[in-house]
mmCIF file of C-alpha atoms and ligand atoms in Angstrom:
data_model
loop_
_atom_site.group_PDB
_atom_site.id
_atom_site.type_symbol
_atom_site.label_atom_id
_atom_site.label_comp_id
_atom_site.label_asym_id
_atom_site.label_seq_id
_atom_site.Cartn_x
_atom_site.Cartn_y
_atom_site.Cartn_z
ATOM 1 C CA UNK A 1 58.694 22.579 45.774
ATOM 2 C CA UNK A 2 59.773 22.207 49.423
ATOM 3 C CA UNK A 3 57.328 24.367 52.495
ATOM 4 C CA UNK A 4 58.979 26.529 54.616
ATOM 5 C CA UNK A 5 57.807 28.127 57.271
ATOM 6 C CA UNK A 6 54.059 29.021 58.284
ATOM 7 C CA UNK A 7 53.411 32.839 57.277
ATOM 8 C CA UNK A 8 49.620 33.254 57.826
ATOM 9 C CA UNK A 9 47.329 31.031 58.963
ATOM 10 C CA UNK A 10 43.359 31.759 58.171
ATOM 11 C CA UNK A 11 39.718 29.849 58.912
ATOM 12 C CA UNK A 12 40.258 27.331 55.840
ATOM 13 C CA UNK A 13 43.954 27.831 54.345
ATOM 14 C CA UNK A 14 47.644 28.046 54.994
ATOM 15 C CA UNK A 15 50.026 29.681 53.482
ATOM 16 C CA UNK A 16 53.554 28.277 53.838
ATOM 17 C CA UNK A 17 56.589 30.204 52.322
ATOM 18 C CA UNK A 18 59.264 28.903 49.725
ATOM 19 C CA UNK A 19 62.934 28.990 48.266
ATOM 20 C CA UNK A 20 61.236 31.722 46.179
ATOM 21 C CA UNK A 21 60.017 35.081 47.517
ATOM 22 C CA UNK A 22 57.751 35.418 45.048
ATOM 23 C CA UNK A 23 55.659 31.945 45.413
ATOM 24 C CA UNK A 24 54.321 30.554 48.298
ATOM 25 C CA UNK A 25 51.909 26.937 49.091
ATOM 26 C CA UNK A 26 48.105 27.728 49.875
ATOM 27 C CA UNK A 27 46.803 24.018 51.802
ATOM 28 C CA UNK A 28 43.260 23.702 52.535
ATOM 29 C CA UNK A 29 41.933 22.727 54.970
ATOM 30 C CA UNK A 30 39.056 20.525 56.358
ATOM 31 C CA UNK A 31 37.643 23.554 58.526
ATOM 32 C CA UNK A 32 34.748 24.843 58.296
ATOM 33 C CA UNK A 33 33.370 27.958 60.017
ATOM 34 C CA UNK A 34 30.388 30.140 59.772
ATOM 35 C CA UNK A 35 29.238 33.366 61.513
ATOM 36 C CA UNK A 36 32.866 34.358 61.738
ATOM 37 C CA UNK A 37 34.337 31.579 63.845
ATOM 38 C CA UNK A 38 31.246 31.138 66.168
ATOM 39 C CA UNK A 39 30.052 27.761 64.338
ATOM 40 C CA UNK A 40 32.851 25.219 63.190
ATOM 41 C CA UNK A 41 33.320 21.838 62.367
ATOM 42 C CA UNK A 42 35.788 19.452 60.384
ATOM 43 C CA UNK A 43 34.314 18.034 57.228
ATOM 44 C CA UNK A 44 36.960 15.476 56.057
ATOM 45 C CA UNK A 45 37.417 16.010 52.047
ATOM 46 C CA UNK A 46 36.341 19.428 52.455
ATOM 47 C CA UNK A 47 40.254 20.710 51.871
ATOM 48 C CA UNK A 48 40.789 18.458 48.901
ATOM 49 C CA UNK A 49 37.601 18.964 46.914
ATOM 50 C CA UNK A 50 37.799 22.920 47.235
ATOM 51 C CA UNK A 51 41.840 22.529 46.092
ATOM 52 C CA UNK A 52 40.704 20.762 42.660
ATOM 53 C CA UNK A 53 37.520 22.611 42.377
ATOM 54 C CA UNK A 54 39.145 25.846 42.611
ATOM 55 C CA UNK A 55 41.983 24.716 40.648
ATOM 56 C CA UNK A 56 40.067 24.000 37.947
ATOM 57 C CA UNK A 57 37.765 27.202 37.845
ATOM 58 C CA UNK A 58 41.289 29.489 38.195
ATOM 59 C CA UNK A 59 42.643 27.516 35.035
ATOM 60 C CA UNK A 60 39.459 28.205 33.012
ATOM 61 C CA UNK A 61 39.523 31.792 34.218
ATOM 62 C CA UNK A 62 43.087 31.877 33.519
ATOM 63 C CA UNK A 63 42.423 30.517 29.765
ATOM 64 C CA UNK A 64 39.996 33.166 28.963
ATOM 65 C CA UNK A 65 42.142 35.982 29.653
ATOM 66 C CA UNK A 66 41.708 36.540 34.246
ATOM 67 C CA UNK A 67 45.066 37.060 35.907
ATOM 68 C CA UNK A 68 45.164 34.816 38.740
ATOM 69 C CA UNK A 69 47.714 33.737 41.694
ATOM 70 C CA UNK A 70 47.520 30.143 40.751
ATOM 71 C CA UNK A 71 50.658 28.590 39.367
ATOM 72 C CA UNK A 72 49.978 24.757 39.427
ATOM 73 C CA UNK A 73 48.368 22.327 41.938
ATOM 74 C CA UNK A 74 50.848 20.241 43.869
ATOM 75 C CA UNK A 75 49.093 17.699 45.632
ATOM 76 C CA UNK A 76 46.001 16.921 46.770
ATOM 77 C CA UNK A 77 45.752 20.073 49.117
ATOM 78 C CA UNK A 78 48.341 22.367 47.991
ATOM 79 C CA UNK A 79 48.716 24.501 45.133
ATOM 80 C CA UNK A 80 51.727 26.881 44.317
ATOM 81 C CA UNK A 81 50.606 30.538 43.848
ATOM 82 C CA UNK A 82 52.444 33.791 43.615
ATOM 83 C CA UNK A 83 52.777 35.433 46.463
ATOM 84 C CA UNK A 84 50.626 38.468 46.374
ATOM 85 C CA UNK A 85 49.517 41.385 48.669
ATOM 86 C CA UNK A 86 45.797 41.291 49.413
ATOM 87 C CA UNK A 87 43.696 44.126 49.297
ATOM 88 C CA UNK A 88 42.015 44.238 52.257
ATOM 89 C CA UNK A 89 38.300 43.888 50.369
ATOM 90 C CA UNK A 90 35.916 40.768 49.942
ATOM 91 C CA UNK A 91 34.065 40.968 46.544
ATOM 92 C CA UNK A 92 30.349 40.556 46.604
ATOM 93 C CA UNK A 93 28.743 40.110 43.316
ATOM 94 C CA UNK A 94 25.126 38.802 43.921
ATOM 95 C CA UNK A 95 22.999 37.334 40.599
ATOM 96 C CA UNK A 96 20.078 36.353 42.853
ATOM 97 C CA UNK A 97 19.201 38.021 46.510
ATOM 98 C CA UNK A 98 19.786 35.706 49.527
ATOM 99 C CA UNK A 99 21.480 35.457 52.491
ATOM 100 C CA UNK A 100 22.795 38.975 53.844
ATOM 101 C CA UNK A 101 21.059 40.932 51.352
ATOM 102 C CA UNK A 102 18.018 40.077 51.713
ATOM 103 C CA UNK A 103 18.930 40.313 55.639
ATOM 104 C CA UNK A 104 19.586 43.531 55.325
ATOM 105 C CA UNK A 105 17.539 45.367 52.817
ATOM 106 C CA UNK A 106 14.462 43.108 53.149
ATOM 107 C CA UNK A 107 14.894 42.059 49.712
ATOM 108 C CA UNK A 108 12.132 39.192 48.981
ATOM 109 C CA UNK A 109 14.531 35.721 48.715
ATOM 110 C CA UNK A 110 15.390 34.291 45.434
ATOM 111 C CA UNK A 111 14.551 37.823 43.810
ATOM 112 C CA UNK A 112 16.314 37.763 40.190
ATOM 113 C CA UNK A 113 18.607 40.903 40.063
ATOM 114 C CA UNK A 114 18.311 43.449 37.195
ATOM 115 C CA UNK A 115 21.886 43.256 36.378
ATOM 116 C CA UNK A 116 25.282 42.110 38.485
ATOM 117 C CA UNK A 117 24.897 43.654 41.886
ATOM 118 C CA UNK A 118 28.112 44.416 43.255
ATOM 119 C CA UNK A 119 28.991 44.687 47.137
ATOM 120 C CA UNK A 120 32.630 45.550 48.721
ATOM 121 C CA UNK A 121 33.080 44.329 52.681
ATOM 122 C CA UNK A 122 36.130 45.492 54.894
ATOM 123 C CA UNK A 123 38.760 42.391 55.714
ATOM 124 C CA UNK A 124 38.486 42.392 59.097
ATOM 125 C CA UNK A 125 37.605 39.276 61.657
ATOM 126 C CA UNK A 126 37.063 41.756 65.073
ATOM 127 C CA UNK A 127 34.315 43.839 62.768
ATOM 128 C CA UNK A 128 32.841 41.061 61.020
ATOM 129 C CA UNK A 129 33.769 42.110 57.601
ATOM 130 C CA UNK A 130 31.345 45.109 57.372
ATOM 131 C CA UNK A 131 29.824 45.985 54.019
ATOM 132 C CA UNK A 132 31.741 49.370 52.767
ATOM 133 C CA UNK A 133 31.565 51.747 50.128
ATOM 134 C CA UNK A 134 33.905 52.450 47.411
ATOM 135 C CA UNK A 135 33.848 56.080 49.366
ATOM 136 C CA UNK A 136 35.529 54.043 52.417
ATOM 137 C CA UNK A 137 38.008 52.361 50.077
ATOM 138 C CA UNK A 138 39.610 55.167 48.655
ATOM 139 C CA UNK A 139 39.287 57.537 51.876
ATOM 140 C CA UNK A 140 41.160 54.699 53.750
ATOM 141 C CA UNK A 141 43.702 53.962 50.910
ATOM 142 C CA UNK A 142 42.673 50.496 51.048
ATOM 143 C CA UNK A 143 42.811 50.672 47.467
ATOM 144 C CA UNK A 144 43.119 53.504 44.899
ATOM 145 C CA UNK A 145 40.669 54.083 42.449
ATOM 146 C CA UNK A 146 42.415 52.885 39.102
ATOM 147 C CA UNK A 147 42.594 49.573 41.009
ATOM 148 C CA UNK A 148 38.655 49.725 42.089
ATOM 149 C CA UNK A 149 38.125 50.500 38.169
ATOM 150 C CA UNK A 150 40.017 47.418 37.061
ATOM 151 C CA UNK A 151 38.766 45.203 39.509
ATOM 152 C CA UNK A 152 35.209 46.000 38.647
ATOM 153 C CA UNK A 153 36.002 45.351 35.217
ATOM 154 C CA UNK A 154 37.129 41.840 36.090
ATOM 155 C CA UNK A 155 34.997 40.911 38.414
ATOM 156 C CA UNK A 156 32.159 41.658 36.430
ATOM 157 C CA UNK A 157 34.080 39.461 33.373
ATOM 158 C CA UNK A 158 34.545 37.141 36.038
ATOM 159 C CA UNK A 159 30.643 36.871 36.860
ATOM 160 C CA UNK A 160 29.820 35.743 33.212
ATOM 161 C CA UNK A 161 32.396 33.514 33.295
ATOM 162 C CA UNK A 162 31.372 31.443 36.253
ATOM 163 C CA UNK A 163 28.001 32.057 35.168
ATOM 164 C CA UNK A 164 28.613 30.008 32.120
ATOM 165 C CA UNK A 165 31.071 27.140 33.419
ATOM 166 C CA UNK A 166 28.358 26.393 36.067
ATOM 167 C CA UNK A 167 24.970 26.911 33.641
ATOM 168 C CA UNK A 168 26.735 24.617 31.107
ATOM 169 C CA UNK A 169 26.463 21.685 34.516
ATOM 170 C CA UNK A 170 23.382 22.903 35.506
ATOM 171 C CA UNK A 171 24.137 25.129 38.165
ATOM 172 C CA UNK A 172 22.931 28.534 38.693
ATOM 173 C CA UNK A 173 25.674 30.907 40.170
ATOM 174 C CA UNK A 174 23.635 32.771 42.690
ATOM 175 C CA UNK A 175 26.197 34.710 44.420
ATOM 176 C CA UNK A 176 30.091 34.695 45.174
ATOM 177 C CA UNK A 177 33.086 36.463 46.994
ATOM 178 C CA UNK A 178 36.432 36.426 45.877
ATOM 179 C CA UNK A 179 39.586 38.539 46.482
ATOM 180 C CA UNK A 180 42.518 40.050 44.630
ATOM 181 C CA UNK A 181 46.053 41.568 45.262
ATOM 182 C CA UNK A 182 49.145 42.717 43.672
ATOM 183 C CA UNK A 183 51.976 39.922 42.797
ATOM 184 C CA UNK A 184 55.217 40.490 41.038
ATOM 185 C CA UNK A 185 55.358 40.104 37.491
ATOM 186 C CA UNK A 186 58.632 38.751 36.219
ATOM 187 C CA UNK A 187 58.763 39.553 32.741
ATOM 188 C CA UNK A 188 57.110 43.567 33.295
ATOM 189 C CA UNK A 189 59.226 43.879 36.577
ATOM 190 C CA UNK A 190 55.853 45.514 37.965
ATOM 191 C CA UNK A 191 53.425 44.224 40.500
ATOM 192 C CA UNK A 192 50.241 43.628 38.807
ATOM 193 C CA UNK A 193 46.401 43.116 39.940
ATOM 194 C CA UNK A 194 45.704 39.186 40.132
ATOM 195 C CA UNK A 195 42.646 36.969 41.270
ATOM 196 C CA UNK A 196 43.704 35.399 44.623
ATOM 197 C CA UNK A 197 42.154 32.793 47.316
ATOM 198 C CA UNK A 198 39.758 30.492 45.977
ATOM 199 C CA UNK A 199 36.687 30.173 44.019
ATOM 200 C CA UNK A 200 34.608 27.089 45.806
ATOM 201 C CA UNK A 201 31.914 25.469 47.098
ATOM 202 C CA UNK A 202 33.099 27.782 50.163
ATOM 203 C CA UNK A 203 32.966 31.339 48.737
ATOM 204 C CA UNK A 204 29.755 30.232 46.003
ATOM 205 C CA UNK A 205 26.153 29.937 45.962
ATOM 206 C CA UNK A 206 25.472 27.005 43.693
ATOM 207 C CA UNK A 207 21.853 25.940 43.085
ATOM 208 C CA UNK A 208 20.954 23.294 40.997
ATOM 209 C CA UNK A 209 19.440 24.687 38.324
ATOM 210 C CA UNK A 210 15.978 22.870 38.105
ATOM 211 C CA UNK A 211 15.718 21.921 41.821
ATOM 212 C CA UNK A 212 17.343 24.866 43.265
ATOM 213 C CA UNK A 213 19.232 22.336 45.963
ATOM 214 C CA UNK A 214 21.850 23.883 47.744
ATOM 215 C CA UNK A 215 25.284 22.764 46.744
ATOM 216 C CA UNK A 216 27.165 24.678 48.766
ATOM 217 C CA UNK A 217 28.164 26.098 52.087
ATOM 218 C CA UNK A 218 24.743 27.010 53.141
ATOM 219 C CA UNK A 219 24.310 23.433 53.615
ATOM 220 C CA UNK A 220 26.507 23.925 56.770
ATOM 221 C CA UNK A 221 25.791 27.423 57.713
ATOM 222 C CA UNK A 222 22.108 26.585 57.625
ATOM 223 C CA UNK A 223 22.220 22.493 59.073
ATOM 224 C CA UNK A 224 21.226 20.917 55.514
ATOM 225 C CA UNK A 225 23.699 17.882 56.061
ATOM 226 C CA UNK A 226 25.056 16.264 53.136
ATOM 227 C CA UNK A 227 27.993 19.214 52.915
ATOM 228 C CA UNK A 228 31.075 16.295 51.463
ATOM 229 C CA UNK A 229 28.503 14.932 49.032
ATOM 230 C CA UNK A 230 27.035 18.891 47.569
ATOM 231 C CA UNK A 231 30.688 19.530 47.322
ATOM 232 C CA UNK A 232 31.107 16.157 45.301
ATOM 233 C CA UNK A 233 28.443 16.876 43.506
ATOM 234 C CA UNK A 234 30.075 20.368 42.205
ATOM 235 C CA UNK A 235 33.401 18.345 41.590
ATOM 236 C CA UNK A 236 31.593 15.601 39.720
ATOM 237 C CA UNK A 237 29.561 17.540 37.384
ATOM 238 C CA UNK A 238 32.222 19.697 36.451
ATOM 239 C CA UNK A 239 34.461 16.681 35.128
ATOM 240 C CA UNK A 240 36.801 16.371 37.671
ATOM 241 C CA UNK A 241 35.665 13.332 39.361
ATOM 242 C CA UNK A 242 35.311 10.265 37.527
ATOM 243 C CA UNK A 243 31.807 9.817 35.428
ATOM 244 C CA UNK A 244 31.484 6.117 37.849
ATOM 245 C CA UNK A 245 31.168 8.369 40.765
ATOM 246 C CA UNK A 246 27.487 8.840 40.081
ATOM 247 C CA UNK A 247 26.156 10.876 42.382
ATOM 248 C CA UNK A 248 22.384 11.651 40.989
ATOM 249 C CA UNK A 249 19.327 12.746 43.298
ATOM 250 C CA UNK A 250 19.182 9.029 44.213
ATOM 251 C CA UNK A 251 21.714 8.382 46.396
ATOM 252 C CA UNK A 252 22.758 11.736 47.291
ATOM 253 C CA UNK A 253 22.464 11.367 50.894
ATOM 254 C CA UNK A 254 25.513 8.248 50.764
ATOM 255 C CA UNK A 255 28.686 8.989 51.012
ATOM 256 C CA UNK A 256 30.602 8.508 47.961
ATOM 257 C CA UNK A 257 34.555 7.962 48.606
ATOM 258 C CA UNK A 258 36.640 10.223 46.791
ATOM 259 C CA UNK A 259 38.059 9.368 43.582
ATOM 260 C CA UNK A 260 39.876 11.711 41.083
ATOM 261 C CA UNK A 261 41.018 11.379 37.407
ATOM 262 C CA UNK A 262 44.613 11.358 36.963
ATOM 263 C CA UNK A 263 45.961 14.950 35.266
HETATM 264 P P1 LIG B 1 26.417 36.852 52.295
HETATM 265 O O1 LIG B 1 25.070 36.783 51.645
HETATM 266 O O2 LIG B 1 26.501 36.085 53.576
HETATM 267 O O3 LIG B 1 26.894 38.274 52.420
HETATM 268 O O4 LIG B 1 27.449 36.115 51.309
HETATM 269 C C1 LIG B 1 27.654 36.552 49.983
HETATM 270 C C2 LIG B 1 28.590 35.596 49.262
HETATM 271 O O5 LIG B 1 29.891 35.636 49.812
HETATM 272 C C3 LIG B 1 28.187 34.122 49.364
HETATM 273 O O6 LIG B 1 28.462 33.500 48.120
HETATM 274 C C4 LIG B 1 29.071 33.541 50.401
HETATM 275 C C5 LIG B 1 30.315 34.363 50.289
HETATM 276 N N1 LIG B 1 30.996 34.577 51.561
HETATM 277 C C6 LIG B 1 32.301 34.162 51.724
HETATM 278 O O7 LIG B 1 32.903 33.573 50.822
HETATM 279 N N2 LIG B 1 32.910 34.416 52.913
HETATM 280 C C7 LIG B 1 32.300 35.054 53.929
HETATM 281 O O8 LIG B 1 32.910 35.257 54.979
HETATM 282 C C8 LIG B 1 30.936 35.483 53.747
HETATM 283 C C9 LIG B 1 30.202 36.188 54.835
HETATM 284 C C10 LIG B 1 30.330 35.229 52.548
HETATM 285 N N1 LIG B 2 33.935 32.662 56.308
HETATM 286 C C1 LIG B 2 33.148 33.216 57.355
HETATM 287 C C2 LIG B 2 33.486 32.620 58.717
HETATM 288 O O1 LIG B 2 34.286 31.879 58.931
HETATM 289 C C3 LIG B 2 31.679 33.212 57.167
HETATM 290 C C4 LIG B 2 30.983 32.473 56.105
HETATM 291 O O2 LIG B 2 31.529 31.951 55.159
HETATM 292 O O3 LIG B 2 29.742 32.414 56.239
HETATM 293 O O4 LIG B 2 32.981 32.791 59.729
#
């Protein structure tokens, strides 16, 4: 599948279009920001572990029953996905309080949550994506409220799924964000509600389960180090990275070059 031209550029990922209106490339990138732009680097393998990382948790999603955007990895940073119109809404669902919420509400860190909490924030860079209500989403039309309904449903779904992929490694899923829109389904003719982005290292909070470790982005939000090898870490206990690339408590601080299995 040939790239066309460059229709949307974001902080991580491109979007390129293609001979079809109805797919288009996602690329990741290497970029990293935090803090909405104000802290960024370039962590080299960043790109290419999130593309097979979320690859792989879409196609598990996928096989229990999610709709997604994902249509099949190309390469090492691009994947084909349908084309889909975003709603303007980051998902929230927080397992375990950190980061904002406990920010904001004063909510003792690490505090197990009762059930699922879920949090909606407004798409938009110049505001810093500012938590909303449902209220907001349907007085803005952002979305209606059939759509909220559904999405809940999934996202919830969603939640135990994840929950269980990463428990079964020994992972706890602490929190994540992820984001849906409407793509054209070919065999309904109707545009239909699918899981979009990614679902990464980026947009997670992995802990390991028995020393709580960060393997994820708060390792560069918060100056951990060791972002690539977390990352790898995710990649490698989830099977995708070959069981030689043995990256155990030992030598986690090396870096460890990056192999992958063959499909
Ligand atoms: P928060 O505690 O900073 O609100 O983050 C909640 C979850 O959302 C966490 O897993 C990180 C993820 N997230 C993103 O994927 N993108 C973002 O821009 C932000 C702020 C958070
Ligand atoms: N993605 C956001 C940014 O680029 C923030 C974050 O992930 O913490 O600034």
């Amino acid at each position: 599948m040939n790239k066309g031209n460059k229709l949307y550029e974001g902080k991580a990922k491109i979007i390129y279009e293609t001979k079809d209106q109805n797919l288009v490339i996602q690329h990741f990138k290497d970029d990293a920001t935090a803090f909405n732009n104000l802290k960024k680097a370039n962590v080299e393998g960043k790109g290419v572990l999130n593309n097979r990382i979320s690859e792989f948790i879409l196609n598990n999603l996928s096989q229990c029953g999610i709709k997604t955007h994902l249509v099949k990895r190309l390469n090492m940073r691009e994947q084909l996905i349908r084309k889909a119109e975003i709603f303007p809404i980051e998902f929230i669902v927080r397992n375990i309080a950190t980061g904002s919420l406990t920010k904001r509400l004063g909510i003792p860190e690490g505090t197990l949550l009762d059930k699922p909490l879920l949090e909606y924030c407004y798409k938009k860079d110049e505001l810093n994506d500012p938590l909303i209500s449902k209220e907001h989403i349907f007085s803005f039309g952002w979305a209606s409220e059939d759509e909220i309904n559904k999405i809940d449903k999934i996202t919830l779904r969603i939640n135990d799924l994840l929950t269980g992929i990463f428990r079964a490694v020994g992972i706890k899923l602490v929190d994540f964000k992820i984001e849906y829109g409407k793509a054209w389904n070919k065999d309904t003719e109707e545009k239909e509600i699918v899981l979009a982005d990614e679902i990464s290292p980026d947009t997670c909070r992995l802990w390991d389960m028995k020393t709580e470790k960060k393997l994820d982005k708060d390792r560069f939000r918060k100056d951990l180090g060791n972002i690539i090898q977390a990352y790898q870490e995710v990649a490698r206990r989830l099977g995708i990275m070959p069981e030689e690339t043995n990256i155990s408590e030992v030598n986690f601080g090396k870096t460890i070059p990056i192999k992958f299995k063959k499909k």
